[in-house]
Coordinates of C-alpha atoms and ligand atoms in Angstrom, one line a residue:
M2 CA 75.2 58.2 95.8
K3 CA 76.3 58.4 92.2
K4 CA 78.3 61.6 93.0
F5 CA 80.0 59.9 96.0
Y6 CA 80.9 57.0 93.7
L7 CA 82.5 59.3 91.2
I8 CA 84.6 61.2 93.8
K9 CA 85.7 57.9 95.3
K10 CA 86.6 56.6 91.9
T11 CA 88.6 59.8 91.2
F12 CA 90.8 59.3 94.2
V13 CA 91.4 55.7 93.4
T14 CA 92.3 56.7 89.8
L15 CA 94.6 59.4 91.0
A16 CA 96.4 56.9 93.2
L17 CA 96.8 54.6 90.3
C18 CA 98.0 57.4 88.1
N19 CA 100.6 58.5 90.7
R20 CA 101.8 54.9 90.9
N21 CA 102.3 54.9 87.1
S22 CA 104.3 58.2 87.4
I23 CA 101.6 60.0 85.5
R24 CA 101.3 63.6 86.8
V25 CA 97.7 64.2 87.7
R26 CA 96.8 67.1 89.9
F27 CA 93.8 67.5 92.1
A28 CA 92.2 69.6 89.5
S29 CA 88.6 69.2 90.5
T30 CA 86.6 67.1 92.9
V31 CA 84.5 65.5 90.2
T32 CA 86.5 64.2 87.3
N33 CA 85.4 63.5 83.9
K34 CA 84.6 59.8 83.5
H35 CA 86.1 59.5 80.1
N36 CA 89.5 60.9 81.4
I37 CA 89.5 58.4 84.2
E38 CA 89.1 55.6 81.8
E39 CA 92.0 56.9 79.6
C40 CA 94.2 57.1 82.7
Q41 CA 93.4 53.6 83.8
S42 CA 94.3 52.3 80.4
G43 CA 97.9 53.4 81.2
E44 CA 98.1 55.9 78.2
Q45 CA 99.7 59.3 78.7
F46 CA 97.0 61.4 80.3
V47 CA 96.4 64.6 78.4
P48 CA 93.1 66.0 79.6
P49 CA 91.2 68.5 77.5
F50 CA 91.4 71.0 80.3
A51 CA 95.0 70.2 81.3
R52 CA 95.6 73.4 83.2
A53 CA 92.3 73.2 85.0
K54 CA 94.0 74.3 88.2
I55 CA 95.0 77.7 86.9
G56 CA 93.3 77.9 83.5
S57 CA 94.9 79.0 80.4
F58 CA 93.8 82.7 80.3
F59 CA 95.9 85.4 82.0
Q60 CA 95.2 89.1 82.1
T61 CA 98.1 91.0 80.6
R62 CA 100.3 92.8 83.1
P63 CA 100.2 96.6 82.3
K64 CA 103.4 97.8 80.8
L65 CA 105.4 100.8 81.8
G66 CA 107.2 102.5 78.9
N67 CA 109.9 105.1 79.2
Q68 CA 108.3 107.5 81.8
F69 CA 110.0 110.6 80.4
E70 CA 109.4 109.9 76.7
E71 CA 105.8 109.1 77.3
D72 CA 105.2 112.2 79.3
Q73 CA 104.0 114.9 76.9
T74 CA 103.1 117.4 79.6
L75 CA 106.6 117.3 81.2
K76 CA 108.4 117.3 77.8
T77 CA 106.3 120.2 76.5
Y78 CA 106.7 122.2 79.6
L79 CA 110.5 121.8 79.6
K80 CA 110.8 122.6 75.9
R81 CA 108.7 125.7 76.2
H82 CA 110.5 127.2 79.2
M83 CA 114.1 126.1 79.0
P84 CA 116.5 127.5 76.6
T85 CA 117.0 125.0 73.8
S86 CA 120.6 124.4 74.7
V87 CA 119.7 123.5 78.3
Y88 CA 117.0 121.1 77.1
Q89 CA 119.3 119.5 74.7
D90 CA 121.9 119.1 77.5
I91 CA 119.6 117.3 79.9
E92 CA 117.3 115.4 77.5
A93 CA 119.5 112.3 77.2
D94 CA 119.8 112.1 81.0
L95 CA 116.0 112.4 81.4
K96 CA 115.5 109.7 78.8
Q97 CA 117.8 107.2 80.5
F98 CA 116.2 108.0 83.8
G99 CA 112.7 107.6 82.3
R100 CA 113.7 104.2 81.2
R101 CA 115.3 103.2 84.6
V102 CA 112.3 104.2 86.7
A103 CA 110.3 101.8 84.6
T104 CA 112.8 99.0 84.8
D105 CA 115.6 98.4 87.4
I106 CA 114.6 101.3 89.8
Y107 CA 111.0 100.2 89.7
D108 CA 111.9 96.6 90.5
L109 CA 114.0 97.8 93.5
G110 CA 111.1 100.0 94.7
L111 CA 108.8 96.9 94.7
Q112 CA 111.4 95.0 96.7
C113 CA 111.5 97.8 99.3
D114 CA 107.7 97.4 99.6
V115 CA 108.1 93.7 100.7
D116 CA 111.4 93.6 102.5
L117 CA 110.6 96.0 105.3
P118 CA 113.0 97.6 107.8
K119 CA 113.5 96.1 111.2
V120 CA 115.3 97.1 114.4
E121 CA 117.4 94.8 116.6
H122 CA 117.4 96.4 120.0
F123 CA 119.9 94.1 121.8
D124 CA 122.9 92.0 120.8
A125 CA 123.3 88.4 121.9
W126 CA 125.0 89.6 125.2
G127 CA 122.3 92.0 126.2
Q128 CA 123.9 95.2 125.1
R129 CA 121.5 97.8 123.7
I130 CA 122.5 98.3 120.1
D131 CA 119.4 99.5 118.2
R132 CA 120.6 98.2 114.9
L133 CA 118.4 99.3 112.1
I134 CA 118.2 96.8 109.3
T135 CA 117.2 97.9 105.9
C136 CA 116.9 95.8 102.8
P137 CA 119.5 95.7 100.0
A138 CA 117.1 97.4 97.6
W139 CA 116.8 100.4 100.0
K140 CA 120.5 100.6 100.3
K141 CA 120.8 100.5 96.5
M142 CA 118.3 103.4 96.3
H143 CA 120.8 105.4 98.4
D144 CA 123.5 104.8 95.8
I145 CA 121.3 105.4 92.8
S146 CA 120.1 108.7 94.3
A147 CA 123.7 109.9 94.6
E148 CA 124.7 108.7 91.2
E149 CA 121.6 110.2 89.5
G150 CA 122.3 113.5 91.3
L151 CA 118.8 113.6 92.7
V152 CA 119.9 116.3 95.2
A153 CA 123.2 117.3 93.6
I154 CA 121.7 118.6 90.4
A155 CA 119.9 121.4 92.2
Y156 CA 123.1 122.6 93.9
E157 CA 125.7 122.0 91.2
R158 CA 123.8 124.6 89.2
N159 CA 125.4 123.5 86.0
H160 CA 122.3 124.8 84.2
A161 CA 122.0 127.9 86.4
E162 CA 118.3 128.7 87.2
W163 CA 117.1 125.6 85.3
S164 CA 119.0 123.2 87.5
R165 CA 116.1 123.1 90.0
L166 CA 113.5 122.3 87.3
Y167 CA 115.8 119.6 85.9
Q168 CA 116.3 118.1 89.4
M169 CA 112.6 118.3 90.2
S170 CA 111.7 116.6 86.9
K171 CA 113.8 113.7 88.0
I172 CA 112.2 113.7 91.5
Y173 CA 108.8 113.5 89.8
L174 CA 109.9 110.6 87.7
Y175 CA 111.6 108.9 90.6
A176 CA 109.0 109.1 93.3
P177 CA 106.5 106.4 92.2
S178 CA 109.3 103.9 91.6
A179 CA 111.5 104.9 94.6
G180 CA 110.1 102.5 97.2
L181 CA 109.7 105.8 99.2
Y182 CA 113.4 106.6 99.1
S183 CA 112.0 109.9 97.8
C184 CA 111.3 110.6 101.5
P185 CA 115.0 110.8 102.7
I186 CA 115.8 112.6 99.4
A187 CA 113.3 115.3 100.2
M188 CA 114.8 115.8 103.7
T189 CA 118.3 115.8 102.3
D190 CA 117.4 118.5 99.7
G191 CA 115.8 120.5 102.5
A192 CA 118.9 120.2 104.7
A193 CA 121.1 121.3 101.8
K194 CA 118.8 124.4 101.4
I195 CA 119.1 125.2 105.1
I196 CA 122.9 125.0 105.0
E197 CA 123.0 127.3 102.0
G198 CA 120.8 129.7 103.9
F199 CA 123.0 129.7 106.9
A200 CA 126.3 129.8 104.9
S201 CA 127.5 133.0 106.4
A202 CA 126.2 132.4 110.0
V203 CA 127.4 128.8 110.3
P204 CA 130.2 128.5 107.6
W205 CA 131.6 125.3 109.0
L206 CA 128.4 123.4 108.1
K207 CA 129.1 123.7 104.4
D208 CA 132.4 121.7 104.7
R209 CA 131.1 119.4 107.3
A210 CA 127.8 118.3 105.8
F211 CA 126.8 120.1 102.6
T212 CA 129.5 118.5 100.5
H213 CA 128.1 115.1 101.5
L214 CA 124.5 116.0 100.9
V215 CA 125.2 117.0 97.3
S216 CA 127.7 114.3 96.6
R217 CA 127.3 112.0 93.6
H218 CA 129.5 109.3 95.1
P219 CA 127.5 106.7 97.0
S220 CA 130.2 106.3 99.6
D221 CA 130.3 110.0 100.4
F222 CA 126.6 110.7 100.0
W223 CA 124.7 111.5 103.3
T224 CA 121.0 111.7 103.8
S225 CA 119.3 114.0 106.3
G226 CA 116.3 113.6 108.6
Q227 CA 114.0 116.4 109.9
W228 CA 112.9 115.8 113.4
M229 CA 110.1 118.2 114.2
T230 CA 107.2 116.1 115.5
E231 CA 107.0 115.2 119.2
R232 CA 104.4 113.3 121.3
R233 CA 102.0 116.3 121.5
G234 CA 101.7 116.3 117.7
G235 CA 103.3 117.6 114.5
S236 CA 101.2 120.6 113.7
D237 CA 101.5 122.9 116.7
V238 CA 105.3 122.7 116.8
A239 CA 105.6 125.8 118.8
N240 CA 103.8 124.4 121.8
G241 CA 104.4 120.7 121.2
T242 CA 108.2 120.7 121.3
E243 CA 109.5 119.6 124.7
T244 CA 113.1 118.7 123.7
L245 CA 115.6 120.5 125.8
A246 CA 119.1 121.8 124.8
V247 CA 121.8 122.2 127.4
L248 CA 124.8 124.2 126.5
Q249 CA 128.2 122.5 127.0
K250 CA 131.5 124.1 127.7
D251 CA 132.8 123.6 124.2
G252 CA 129.9 125.5 122.7
S253 CA 128.0 122.4 121.6
Y254 CA 124.6 121.4 123.2
K255 CA 123.2 118.1 124.5
L256 CA 119.6 117.4 123.6
F257 CA 117.2 115.6 125.8
G258 CA 113.8 114.7 124.4
Y259 CA 111.5 112.3 122.5
K260 CA 111.0 112.6 118.8
W261 CA 107.8 110.9 117.7
F262 CA 108.3 110.6 113.9
S263 CA 111.8 110.5 112.6
S264 CA 110.8 109.9 109.0
A265 CA 113.9 107.9 107.9
T266 CA 115.9 106.9 110.8
D267 CA 118.9 105.7 108.8
A268 CA 119.8 109.4 108.0
D269 CA 123.4 110.5 108.6
I270 CA 122.5 113.9 110.0
T271 CA 119.4 115.8 111.0
F272 CA 118.0 119.2 111.7
T273 CA 115.8 119.4 114.7
L274 CA 114.2 121.9 117.1
A275 CA 114.8 122.2 120.8
R276 CA 114.4 124.7 123.7
I277 CA 117.6 126.1 125.2
V278 CA 117.7 125.8 129.0
D279 CA 119.2 128.9 130.6
D280 CA 121.6 129.0 133.6
R281 CA 118.7 128.9 136.0
G282 CA 117.2 125.9 134.3
H283 CA 114.4 127.9 132.6
T284 CA 113.1 127.7 129.1
T285 CA 111.0 130.1 127.0
K286 CA 107.6 128.8 125.9
G287 CA 106.2 128.9 122.4
T288 CA 107.9 129.7 119.1
K289 CA 110.3 132.2 120.7
G290 CA 111.8 129.4 122.8
L291 CA 112.7 127.2 119.8
S292 CA 116.1 127.1 118.2
L293 CA 117.3 125.0 115.2
F294 CA 120.0 122.4 115.8
Y295 CA 122.2 120.3 113.6
L296 CA 123.3 116.9 114.7
E297 CA 125.0 113.8 113.3
T298 CA 123.2 110.6 114.2
R299 CA 126.4 108.6 114.8
K300 CA 129.6 109.3 116.7
E301 CA 133.1 108.9 115.1
N302 CA 133.2 105.3 116.4
G303 CA 129.9 104.5 114.6
E304 CA 127.8 104.2 117.7
L305 CA 124.5 106.2 117.8
N306 CA 124.9 109.7 119.2
N307 CA 123.1 109.0 122.5
I308 CA 120.0 108.2 120.4
Y309 CA 117.7 105.3 121.3
I310 CA 115.4 103.8 118.7
Q311 CA 112.5 103.1 120.9
K312 CA 110.4 101.5 118.1
L313 CA 109.7 101.5 114.4
K314 CA 106.3 103.0 113.7
N315 CA 103.6 100.7 112.4
K316 CA 102.2 103.0 109.7
L317 CA 99.2 102.7 107.3
G318 CA 101.6 103.1 104.3
T319 CA 105.1 104.2 103.6
K320 CA 106.2 101.0 105.4
Q321 CA 109.3 101.0 103.4
V322 CA 110.6 104.0 105.3
P323 CA 112.2 103.2 108.7
T324 CA 110.2 105.8 110.6
A325 CA 110.9 105.6 114.4
E326 CA 110.3 107.0 117.8
L327 CA 113.6 108.3 119.1
L328 CA 114.8 109.1 122.6
L329 CA 117.5 111.7 122.7
D330 CA 119.5 111.3 125.9
G331 CA 122.4 113.7 125.7
T332 CA 122.6 113.8 121.9
V333 CA 125.4 116.1 120.9
A334 CA 124.1 118.9 118.6
Y335 CA 125.1 122.3 117.3
K336 CA 122.9 125.4 117.3
V337 CA 122.4 126.7 113.8
S338 CA 119.7 129.5 114.1
E339 CA 119.7 132.4 116.4
E340 CA 118.2 131.5 119.7
G341 CA 114.4 131.5 119.4
R342 CA 114.4 131.5 115.6
G343 CA 114.1 127.8 115.1
V344 CA 110.7 127.7 113.3
A345 CA 111.8 130.4 110.9
G346 CA 115.1 128.6 110.5
I347 CA 113.6 125.3 109.5
S348 CA 111.0 126.9 107.2
S349 CA 113.3 126.7 104.1
M350 CA 113.4 122.9 104.7
L351 CA 109.6 122.8 105.0
T352 CA 109.3 124.6 101.7
I353 CA 111.6 122.2 99.9
S354 CA 110.0 119.1 101.5
R355 CA 106.5 120.4 100.7
I356 CA 107.5 120.9 97.1
H357 CA 108.9 117.3 97.1
N358 CA 105.6 116.2 98.6
A359 CA 103.7 117.8 95.7
M360 CA 106.1 116.2 93.2
S361 CA 105.5 112.8 94.7
A362 CA 101.7 113.3 94.6
V363 CA 101.9 114.2 90.9
G364 CA 104.3 111.3 90.2
A365 CA 101.9 108.9 91.9
M366 CA 99.0 110.2 89.8
R367 CA 101.0 110.0 86.6
R368 CA 102.0 106.5 87.4
I369 CA 98.6 105.1 88.0
V370 CA 97.2 106.9 84.9
N371 CA 99.9 105.4 82.7
L372 CA 99.3 101.9 84.1
A373 CA 95.6 102.2 83.7
R374 CA 95.9 103.6 80.2
D375 CA 98.0 100.7 79.1
Y376 CA 95.8 98.2 80.8
S377 CA 92.8 99.7 79.0
T378 CA 94.3 98.7 75.7
Q379 CA 94.8 95.1 76.9
R380 CA 91.8 94.1 79.0
T381 CA 88.7 92.8 77.3
A382 CA 85.3 92.8 79.0
F383 CA 81.8 92.2 77.6
G384 CA 83.5 91.5 74.2
N385 CA 85.6 94.6 73.7
V386 CA 88.9 96.0 74.8
I387 CA 87.9 98.4 77.6
K388 CA 89.4 101.4 75.9
D389 CA 86.6 101.1 73.4
Y390 CA 84.0 101.9 76.1
P391 CA 83.3 105.7 76.2
L392 CA 82.6 105.5 79.9
H393 CA 86.0 104.1 80.7
M394 CA 87.6 106.6 78.4
Q395 CA 85.8 109.4 80.1
T396 CA 87.1 108.1 83.5
L397 CA 90.7 108.0 82.2
A398 CA 90.3 111.4 80.5
R399 CA 89.2 113.0 83.7
M400 CA 92.1 111.5 85.6
E401 CA 94.5 112.7 82.8
V402 CA 93.2 116.3 83.1
E403 CA 93.8 116.3 86.9
V404 CA 97.3 115.0 86.4
R405 CA 98.2 117.5 83.7
G406 CA 96.9 120.4 85.7
A407 CA 98.8 119.3 88.8
T408 CA 102.0 118.7 86.8
L409 CA 101.9 122.2 85.4
L410 CA 101.4 123.7 88.9
T411 CA 104.3 121.8 90.4
L412 CA 106.7 122.4 87.5
E413 CA 105.9 126.1 87.7
I414 CA 106.9 126.1 91.3
A415 CA 110.1 124.3 90.5
R416 CA 110.9 126.8 87.8
L417 CA 110.4 129.7 90.3
L418 CA 112.4 128.0 92.9
G419 CA 115.3 127.7 90.5
R420 CA 115.2 131.5 90.1
E421 CA 115.1 131.9 93.9
D422 CA 118.0 129.4 94.3
T423 CA 120.2 131.4 92.0
G424 CA 119.3 134.8 93.4
I425 CA 117.5 136.1 90.3
A426 CA 113.9 135.8 91.5
T427 CA 111.9 139.1 91.5
E428 CA 110.1 140.1 94.7
E429 CA 106.8 139.0 93.0
E430 CA 108.3 135.6 92.2
K431 CA 109.4 135.1 95.8
L432 CA 105.8 136.0 96.9
L433 CA 104.5 133.4 94.5
I434 CA 106.7 130.7 95.8
R435 CA 105.6 131.5 99.4
L436 CA 101.9 131.1 98.4
L437 CA 102.1 128.4 95.8
T438 CA 104.1 126.0 98.0
P439 CA 101.3 125.4 100.6
L440 CA 98.7 125.5 97.8
A441 CA 100.5 122.8 95.7
K442 CA 101.2 120.7 98.8
L443 CA 97.6 120.6 100.0
Y444 CA 95.9 120.5 96.7
T445 CA 98.0 117.8 95.0
G446 CA 97.9 115.6 98.2
K447 CA 94.1 115.5 98.0
Q448 CA 94.1 115.0 94.2
A449 CA 96.5 112.1 94.6
M450 CA 94.2 110.3 97.0
S451 CA 91.2 110.6 94.6
V452 CA 93.1 110.0 91.3
V453 CA 95.1 107.1 92.7
S454 CA 91.9 105.6 94.1
E455 CA 90.1 106.0 90.8
G456 CA 93.2 104.5 89.1
V457 CA 93.1 101.4 91.3
E458 CA 89.5 100.9 90.3
C459 CA 90.5 100.9 86.6
F460 CA 92.0 97.5 87.2
G461 CA 89.0 95.9 88.8
G462 CA 89.9 93.3 91.4
Q463 CA 93.5 93.2 90.2
G464 CA 94.0 96.7 91.4
Y465 CA 93.2 95.4 94.9
I466 CA 95.9 92.7 94.8
E467 CA 99.1 93.4 96.6
D468 CA 101.7 91.8 94.4
T469 CA 100.6 93.8 91.4
G470 CA 102.3 96.7 93.2
I471 CA 99.2 98.8 92.6
P472 CA 97.6 98.9 96.1
G473 CA 100.9 100.3 97.5
L474 CA 100.4 103.4 95.4
L475 CA 97.1 104.1 97.2
R476 CA 98.4 103.4 100.7
D477 CA 101.4 105.5 100.2
A478 CA 99.4 108.4 98.8
Q479 CA 97.6 108.9 102.1
V480 CA 100.8 110.2 103.7
L481 CA 100.9 113.0 101.2
T482 CA 98.0 114.8 102.9
I483 CA 99.5 114.4 106.4
W484 CA 103.3 114.5 106.2
E485 CA 104.8 118.0 106.3
G486 CA 101.5 119.5 107.3
T487 CA 97.9 118.4 107.0
T488 CA 95.4 120.1 104.6
N489 CA 94.0 122.3 107.3
V490 CA 97.4 123.3 108.6
L491 CA 98.5 124.1 105.1
S492 CA 95.3 126.1 104.5
L493 CA 96.2 128.2 107.6
D494 CA 99.7 128.6 106.3
V495 CA 98.2 130.2 103.2
L496 CA 96.4 132.7 105.5
R497 CA 99.7 133.2 107.4
A498 CA 101.4 134.1 104.1
V499 CA 98.6 136.5 103.2
A500 CA 98.7 138.2 106.7
K501 CA 102.5 138.3 106.9
T502 CA 102.8 140.0 103.5
K503 CA 99.7 142.2 104.0
G504 CA 98.0 140.6 101.0
Q505 CA 101.0 140.9 98.6
V506 CA 101.1 137.2 97.9
L507 CA 97.5 137.4 96.6
A508 CA 98.4 140.5 94.4
A509 CA 101.3 138.6 93.0
L510 CA 99.1 135.6 92.2
K511 CA 96.5 137.8 90.6
N512 CA 99.1 139.6 88.4
D513 CA 100.6 136.3 87.3
V514 CA 97.2 134.8 86.5
Q515 CA 96.0 137.9 84.6
Q516 CA 99.2 138.2 82.7
K517 CA 98.8 134.7 81.4
L518 CA 95.1 135.0 80.6
S519 CA 95.7 138.2 78.6
K520 CA 97.4 135.9 76.0
A521 CA 94.0 134.3 75.2
D522 CA 93.0 135.6 71.8
N523 CA 90.3 133.4 70.4
G524 CA 86.7 132.5 71.2
D525 CA 87.0 129.4 73.3
L526 CA 90.2 130.4 75.1
L527 CA 88.8 133.8 75.7
S528 CA 85.7 132.5 77.4
C529 CA 87.8 130.2 79.6
A530 CA 90.1 133.1 80.5
N531 CA 87.1 135.2 81.4
K532 CA 85.8 132.5 83.7
I533 CA 89.2 132.1 85.5
N534 CA 89.5 135.9 85.8
E535 CA 86.0 136.1 87.3
A536 CA 86.9 133.3 89.8
I537 CA 90.1 135.1 91.0
M538 CA 88.3 138.4 91.3
S539 CA 85.5 136.9 93.3
L540 CA 88.0 135.1 95.6
L541 CA 89.8 138.4 96.3
T542 CA 86.5 140.3 96.9
F543 CA 85.5 137.5 99.3
T544 CA 88.8 137.9 101.3
M545 CA 88.4 141.7 101.6
K546 CA 84.8 141.4 102.7
H547 CA 85.0 138.5 105.0
Q548 CA 88.3 138.7 106.9
D549 CA 86.6 137.6 110.0
K550 CA 85.5 134.3 108.3
M551 CA 88.7 133.5 106.6
E552 CA 89.8 130.9 109.1
T553 CA 86.7 128.8 108.6
A554 CA 86.9 129.4 104.8
A555 CA 90.6 128.7 104.7
R556 CA 90.4 125.3 103.1
D557 CA 87.9 126.3 100.4
F558 CA 89.8 129.5 99.8
A559 CA 93.0 127.5 99.3
F560 CA 91.4 124.9 97.0
N561 CA 89.8 127.6 94.8
L562 CA 93.1 129.5 94.6
S563 CA 94.8 126.3 93.5
Q564 CA 92.2 125.6 90.9
V565 CA 92.5 129.1 89.5
Y566 CA 96.3 128.8 89.3
I567 CA 96.0 125.4 87.6
G568 CA 93.4 126.8 85.2
K569 CA 95.8 129.6 84.1
S570 CA 98.7 127.1 83.8
F571 CA 97.0 125.6 80.7
F572 CA 97.5 129.0 79.0
F573 CA 101.0 129.1 77.7
Ligands
UCC601 O1 104.1 114.9 112.1 C1 104.3 114.5 111.0 C2 104.6 113.1 110.6 C3 103.4 112.4 110.2 C4 103.6 111.2 109.3 C5 105.0 110.8 109.2 C6 105.1 109.7 108.2 C7 106.5 109.4 108.0 C8 106.8 108.8 106.7 C9 107.0 109.7 105.6 C10 107.4 109.1 104.3 C11 107.3 110.1 103.2 S1 104.4 115.6 109.7 C12 104.1 117.1 110.4 C13 105.4 117.9 110.2 N1 105.0 119.2 110.7 C14 104.9 120.3 109.9 O2 104.9 120.2 108.7 C15 104.6 121.5 110.6 C16 103.2 121.9 110.5 N2 102.9 123.1 111.2 C17 103.1 124.3 110.6 O3 103.5 124.4 109.4 C18 102.8 125.5 111.5 O4 102.2 126.4 110.7 C19 104.1 126.1 112.0 C20 104.9 125.0 112.8 C21 105.1 126.6 111.0 C22 103.7 127.2 113.0 O5 104.6 127.6 113.9 P1 104.5 129.0 114.6 O6 105.8 129.1 115.4 O7 103.2 129.0 115.4 O8 104.4 130.0 113.4 P2 104.7 131.5 113.3 O9 104.9 132.2 114.6 O10 103.6 132.0 112.4 O11 106.0 131.5 112.4 C23 107.3 131.5 113.0 C24 108.2 132.0 111.9 C25 107.7 133.3 111.2 O12 108.9 134.0 110.8 P3 109.1 135.6 111.3 O13 109.2 135.5 112.7 O14 110.4 136.0 110.6 O15 107.9 136.3 110.8 C26 107.0 132.8 110.0 O16 107.0 133.7 109.0 O17 108.4 131.1 110.9 C27 107.9 131.6 109.6 N3 107.2 130.6 108.9 C28 107.4 130.4 107.6 N4 108.2 130.9 106.7 C29 106.3 129.8 109.4 N5 105.8 129.0 108.4 C30 106.5 129.3 107.3 C31 106.5 128.9 105.9 N6 105.8 127.9 105.5 N7 107.4 129.4 105.1 C32 108.2 130.4 105.5

């Protein structure tokens, strides 16, 4: 009864206060009697808990510093490997970019996360238009990507073999702030690589598309898609591809098919696979029936190239990316590979996009660790800043070790790729790229899932709150184990590389590892080196002995090889 009286009195008082233009909020249901009396007396009401609705304490938002300057692993790697003059040339650009990815680019990325793409299928008069609407921040990412040379740097080759490492360093810094614009950039880079590879077979493509893909001018810069996946799935491309290609009199083809996952539908061009229909209407089954095609998504008049956006995909994450199902109904396309060499033809794009995937994985891990580390210096619990708790420090340290190892692995691939790009890679280095690409893709994808999840936990409940921007990192990390090949498909790709080279990829890896380990010259290092050496030797012995079991063992084999390579990467 007394309680009821108090509540009632509160409402009466609030009404009175409002009438007197005194701002009183519905702070609590039961109001302090003393305050009510003060208010009734007509004095200015300053309650002792004036901000009762929200309280006066706020957790400190974790700060992002310059993401290049704070990254000791990246800086040390670049300084150790690049000639001093190259490092000095690129350092200022990396510093400015390290600042941007923590400031304006980061803010744009967060906007992409909330202002999601849409499709308008029809205009007001019923005409099918399939207008894709992306947010201003996404469009700005397009321009920034061009201006920052995120594709261009690798192909301008102003720093010869080091250009690729320079470009990939920027991709790594960019990915966790990019609002997933890193996805079209990966495809665009892969497309540029395909065109370079087909320069003598299809010379017109260089003028037609390459110059746009590597442009630094936003108005000239084109992005590319990669349409491989169809309804039957994205792994078994050889049997799942139903799209047909019908030769036209002018030498072009018309494509008829249904592409199930066009990653970023706003691309200007794409590479895709299709089966050529012969004069009798027959096609060849399997890989040997697939050819690689180039197409532009719009006609000269701006209309879609007989492409219908059936729907945008409702994905677990990467919602920022306008991924769609596309119906190709007479889409004009041009054959790029020899007939039946489509999978081999697109494999250079797969290599590039898988390396980008690994860079994104490492970037995501680095980002969450940097945020969690800063937060640990701000947040107090049980009377201390949480960085002062050994258990929390142990958690952060374990994450840091994972990120450093993954960073070294991916930077090493970028370094090797730069040598391959510029035609100076040795045969052994080419073998290493072939093996390390699927290893890095599959291993860092899985690492990203666990490290980012651990990182989210470092923020407690705040890590679970959407508008902190933190949950998005976890959601978006899940695509990294799926896109461009699942963990198992990539593990089988490792076996494919071993079989195709008759084991030479493994010999190349062993030589590289042992060469690095031989530099260990003191007690602790020597004992680590011996352990890594034992691990690689036992993996090789296992492969020789159990060839019949390798398919089942493929995943463990790939994980162990990755760990060995990461282990040796700590030896400079
Ligand atoms: O479906 C997907 C979308 C999911 C989610 C989308 C979210 C979108 C938002 C994204 C935002 C970021 S992703 C899945 C995409 N699909 C893939 O990545 C393909 C996965 N499957 C594979 O990688 C397979 O292993 C295949 C397709 C490569 C297997 O094809 P085949 O035809 O059975 O393979 P073969 O016969 O072994 O190889 C054919 C040729 C050979 O060349 P030659 O004839 O000269 O010996 C191989 O050596 O291709 C060559 N080859 C390669 N070369 C095959 N793989 C490679 C490779 N990795 N590197 C170099």
